[in-house]
């Protein structure tokens, strides 16, 4: 069975500090990977997607970047956090080809102070 | 643009009552929209409730139903008799034929009272 793990579970960071959030999928080869963000009370927005190692497409610009260093790993990062980055970050995967639903991780709660 | 609008929450209903959560979509750049309902139960992750990829078809799961209506660009979620265990946040979502981008509605928090 496939499992998706996100780390950390929660993070409190200062404005201007760097950030790195991670996501790992086990049990599935070459999945499509996705990052989502939801501000408190806001809509769940897709940020990035990746269909293969080393390739990432941006969907929404939020002064964040994403990378896929390994087949099963997706990283979300920024060098300087903004207050507006606070929220809930979700990683998701779907089978190759994308013609299936997306499966979501447990999420990371980020608070920027 | 491409977007989804759904019933503003929170919604509170009594057990055994009927439920409808409205969802309408705009798919200006998606030739063949696919429609989904996702649900997040308390303490759990976001998961797919049902999906429909063909206009005119109905999807169903756990007693919930939704019909993909291309004419009215709607995908309303309905249940004839809700239970306390249906309390959750429900999200309508729109995808393209390659599913690489999903557009979510704002979510509707449902509370079912005993």
Short mmCIF file of C-alpha atoms in Angstrom, two decimals:
data_model
loop_
_atom_site.label_atom_id
_atom_site.label_comp_id
_atom_site.label_asym_id
_atom_site.label_seq_id
_atom_site.Cartn_x
_atom_site.Cartn_y
_atom_site.Cartn_z
CA UNK A 1 0.00 0.00 0.00
CA UNK A 2 1.11 3.54 -0.70
CA UNK A 3 1.87 5.88 2.15
CA UNK A 4 2.53 9.59 2.11
CA UNK A 5 4.46 11.30 4.86
CA UNK A 6 4.92 15.00 5.42
CA UNK A 7 7.36 16.73 7.72
CA UNK A 8 7.32 18.58 9.97
CA UNK A 9 3.82 18.22 11.36
CA UNK A 10 3.85 21.83 12.47
CA UNK A 11 6.31 24.71 12.37
CA UNK A 12 6.49 28.17 13.91
CA UNK A 13 8.91 30.46 12.09
CA UNK A 14 9.93 34.10 12.10
CA UNK A 15 9.32 36.44 9.18
CA UNK A 16 12.40 36.48 6.98
CA UNK A 17 13.61 33.06 8.03
CA UNK A 18 14.06 30.16 5.60
CA UNK A 19 11.65 27.26 5.26
CA UNK A 20 11.82 23.71 4.04
CA UNK A 21 8.85 21.35 4.05
CA UNK A 22 9.13 17.78 2.90
CA UNK A 23 6.97 15.05 1.48
CA UNK A 24 7.77 11.40 0.81
CA UNK A 25 5.68 8.80 -0.96
CA UNK A 26 6.37 5.14 -0.39
CA UNK A 27 5.01 2.20 -2.32
CA UNK A 28 4.46 3.96 -5.63
CA UNK A 29 6.92 4.32 -8.46
CA UNK A 30 7.14 7.59 -10.41
CA UNK A 31 4.02 9.27 -9.05
CA UNK A 32 2.84 12.72 -10.00
CA UNK A 33 3.41 14.97 -6.98
CA UNK A 34 1.64 18.13 -5.88
CA UNK A 35 1.90 20.89 -3.28
CA UNK A 36 -1.15 22.73 -1.99
CA UNK A 37 -1.63 25.62 0.42
CA UNK A 38 -4.59 26.77 2.39
CA UNK A 39 -4.64 29.97 4.41
CA UNK A 40 -6.81 29.93 7.51
CA UNK A 41 -10.36 30.35 6.26
CA UNK A 42 -9.15 30.34 2.67
CA UNK A 43 -9.39 28.12 -0.36
CA UNK A 44 -7.12 25.15 -0.97
CA UNK A 45 -4.80 26.24 -3.79
CA UNK A 46 -2.46 24.12 -5.83
CA UNK A 47 1.06 25.58 -5.82
CA UNK A 48 3.21 23.15 -7.81
CA UNK A 49 3.14 19.84 -9.55
CA UNK A 50 5.84 17.47 -10.75
CA UNK A 51 5.53 14.53 -13.10
CA UNK A 52 9.16 13.44 -12.95
CA UNK A 53 12.38 13.87 -11.01
CA UNK A 54 13.96 17.27 -11.50
CA UNK A 55 10.91 18.82 -13.17
CA UNK A 56 8.51 21.08 -11.31
CA UNK A 57 5.75 23.28 -12.70
CA UNK A 58 4.43 26.30 -10.84
CA UNK A 59 0.68 26.86 -10.67
CA UNK A 60 0.41 29.78 -8.25
CA UNK A 61 3.17 32.26 -7.43
CA UNK A 62 3.59 32.73 -3.70
CA UNK A 63 7.34 33.45 -3.43
CA UNK A 64 7.89 29.75 -2.79
CA UNK A 65 9.84 27.17 -4.72
CA UNK A 66 9.63 23.42 -5.04
CA UNK A 67 12.03 20.70 -6.01
CA UNK A 68 11.88 16.99 -6.66
CA UNK A 69 15.33 15.61 -5.86
CA UNK A 70 14.20 11.97 -5.83
CA UNK A 71 11.39 10.00 -7.39
CA UNK A 72 9.60 9.72 -4.05
CA UNK A 73 10.42 13.11 -2.54
CA UNK A 74 8.99 16.60 -3.00
CA UNK A 75 10.37 19.65 -1.18
CA UNK A 76 8.76 23.06 -0.70
CA UNK A 77 11.02 25.91 0.33
CA UNK A 78 11.73 29.59 0.52
CA UNK A 79 14.69 31.63 1.72
CA UNK A 80 12.57 34.36 3.30
CA UNK A 81 9.20 33.72 4.86
CA UNK A 82 6.41 36.26 4.74
CA UNK A 83 3.50 36.57 7.14
CA UNK A 84 1.24 35.60 4.26
CA UNK A 85 2.90 32.18 4.06
CA UNK A 86 1.09 31.06 7.19
CA UNK A 87 -1.38 28.28 6.64
CA UNK A 88 -1.72 24.59 5.98
CA UNK A 89 0.44 22.87 3.39
CA UNK A 90 -0.63 19.62 1.80
CA UNK A 91 1.33 17.26 -0.37
CA UNK A 92 -0.48 14.89 -2.71
CA UNK A 93 0.27 12.24 -5.29
CA UNK A 94 -1.51 10.62 -8.19
CA UNK A 95 -0.58 7.71 -10.44
CA UNK A 96 1.36 8.29 -13.63
CA UNK A 97 -0.81 9.87 -16.31
CA UNK A 98 -2.87 11.76 -13.81
CA UNK A 99 -6.12 10.12 -14.81
CA UNK A 100 -6.97 9.27 -11.24
CA UNK A 101 -7.80 11.16 -8.11
CA UNK A 102 -5.11 12.71 -5.95
CA UNK A 103 -4.16 11.22 -2.60
CA UNK A 104 -3.29 13.66 0.13
CA UNK A 105 -0.84 13.65 2.99
CA UNK A 106 -1.63 14.70 6.56
CA UNK A 107 -0.32 18.23 6.03
CA UNK A 108 1.99 20.69 7.77
CA UNK A 109 0.68 23.62 9.79
CA UNK A 110 2.93 26.68 9.34
CA UNK A 111 2.71 29.76 11.51
CA UNK A 112 4.82 32.75 10.56
CA UNK A 113 5.27 35.39 13.27
CA UNK B 1 -10.70 31.57 -15.45
CA UNK B 2 -11.17 28.12 -13.98
CA UNK B 3 -12.78 28.10 -10.57
CA UNK B 4 -15.23 26.46 -8.22
CA UNK B 5 -17.86 28.07 -6.02
CA UNK B 6 -19.63 26.11 -3.31
CA UNK B 7 -22.05 26.65 -0.46
CA UNK B 8 -20.62 28.92 2.18
CA UNK B 9 -20.30 27.19 5.51
CA UNK B 10 -20.79 26.28 8.19
CA UNK B 11 -23.88 24.19 7.62
CA UNK B 12 -25.73 22.50 10.48
CA UNK B 13 -28.42 19.89 9.97
CA UNK B 14 -30.11 17.36 12.20
CA UNK B 15 -29.56 13.65 11.87
CA UNK B 16 -31.80 11.95 9.30
CA UNK B 17 -32.47 15.24 7.48
CA UNK B 18 -31.61 15.67 3.83
CA UNK B 19 -28.59 17.66 2.68
CA UNK B 20 -27.52 19.52 -0.39
CA UNK B 21 -24.21 21.34 -0.77
CA UNK B 22 -24.15 23.43 -3.91
CA UNK B 23 -21.18 23.51 -6.25
CA UNK B 24 -20.85 25.39 -9.52
CA UNK B 25 -17.80 25.58 -11.69
CA UNK B 26 -16.24 27.68 -14.40
CA UNK B 27 -13.99 25.83 -16.83
CA UNK B 28 -12.86 28.35 -19.42
CA UNK B 29 -9.52 26.68 -20.21
CA UNK B 30 -10.47 23.04 -19.57
CA UNK B 31 -11.93 21.28 -22.56
CA UNK B 32 -13.24 18.25 -20.65
CA UNK B 33 -13.76 19.09 -17.00
CA UNK B 34 -13.67 16.37 -14.37
CA UNK B 35 -15.45 16.95 -11.10
CA UNK B 36 -14.72 15.70 -7.61
CA UNK B 37 -15.97 15.87 -4.07
CA UNK B 38 -13.30 15.54 -1.40
CA UNK B 39 -13.94 15.25 2.33
CA UNK B 40 -11.91 15.84 5.45
CA UNK B 41 -13.28 14.11 8.53
CA UNK B 42 -12.17 15.39 11.96
CA UNK B 43 -8.65 14.25 12.67
CA UNK B 44 -8.19 12.72 9.24
CA UNK B 45 -6.60 13.71 5.96
CA UNK B 46 -8.31 14.96 2.84
CA UNK B 47 -9.75 12.06 0.85
CA UNK B 48 -11.78 11.54 -2.26
CA UNK B 49 -15.51 11.04 -1.70
CA UNK B 50 -16.63 10.68 -5.31
CA UNK B 51 -15.72 11.71 -8.82
CA UNK B 52 -17.45 12.04 -12.19
CA UNK B 53 -15.54 12.55 -15.41
CA UNK B 54 -18.41 12.43 -17.91
CA UNK B 55 -21.09 15.08 -18.21
CA UNK B 56 -24.55 13.77 -17.41
CA UNK B 57 -23.26 10.99 -15.18
CA UNK B 58 -23.83 10.58 -11.45
CA UNK B 59 -21.30 9.55 -8.86
CA UNK B 60 -22.13 8.07 -5.49
CA UNK B 61 -20.36 7.02 -2.33
CA UNK B 62 -21.31 6.52 1.32
CA UNK B 63 -24.88 7.50 0.54
CA UNK B 64 -23.85 10.76 -1.13
CA UNK B 65 -24.63 11.51 -4.75
CA UNK B 66 -23.60 14.19 -7.21
CA UNK B 67 -24.59 14.65 -10.85
CA UNK B 68 -22.35 16.38 -13.36
CA UNK B 69 -24.60 18.91 -15.11
CA UNK B 70 -22.82 20.58 -17.98
CA UNK B 71 -25.78 22.82 -18.88
CA UNK B 72 -25.92 24.45 -15.46
CA UNK B 73 -22.17 23.90 -14.75
CA UNK B 74 -23.11 22.35 -11.43
CA UNK B 75 -22.07 19.37 -9.34
CA UNK B 76 -24.20 19.55 -6.20
CA UNK B 77 -23.64 17.04 -3.41
CA UNK B 78 -26.76 15.45 -1.95
CA UNK B 79 -27.68 12.96 0.70
CA UNK B 80 -31.19 11.87 1.60
CA UNK B 81 -30.54 11.21 5.28
CA UNK B 82 -27.39 12.40 7.01
CA UNK B 83 -25.75 10.84 10.04
CA UNK B 84 -23.57 12.28 12.76
CA UNK B 85 -20.59 10.53 11.19
CA UNK B 86 -21.03 12.71 8.08
CA UNK B 87 -19.81 15.74 10.01
CA UNK B 88 -16.78 16.92 8.05
CA UNK B 89 -15.53 19.56 5.66
CA UNK B 90 -16.54 18.95 2.05
CA UNK B 91 -14.67 20.34 -0.94
CA UNK B 92 -15.80 20.45 -4.53
CA UNK B 93 -12.96 20.33 -7.06
CA UNK B 94 -12.49 20.78 -10.79
CA UNK B 95 -9.78 19.13 -12.85
CA UNK B 96 -8.71 18.91 -16.44
CA UNK B 97 -8.33 15.79 -18.46
CA UNK B 98 -4.74 15.37 -17.26
CA UNK B 99 -5.60 16.13 -13.63
CA UNK B 100 -2.28 17.89 -13.12
CA UNK B 101 -4.12 20.94 -11.80
CA UNK B 102 -7.09 20.76 -9.45
CA UNK B 103 -9.16 23.79 -8.52
CA UNK B 104 -10.88 23.53 -5.17
CA UNK B 105 -13.85 25.34 -3.73
CA UNK B 106 -13.56 27.02 -0.35
CA UNK B 107 -14.95 24.04 1.53
CA UNK B 108 -18.20 23.61 3.43
CA UNK B 109 -18.07 22.58 7.05
CA UNK B 110 -20.99 20.30 7.84
CA UNK B 111 -22.12 19.55 11.36
CA UNK B 112 -24.80 16.93 11.88
CA UNK B 113 -26.56 17.20 15.20
CA UNK B 114 -28.05 14.16 16.94
#
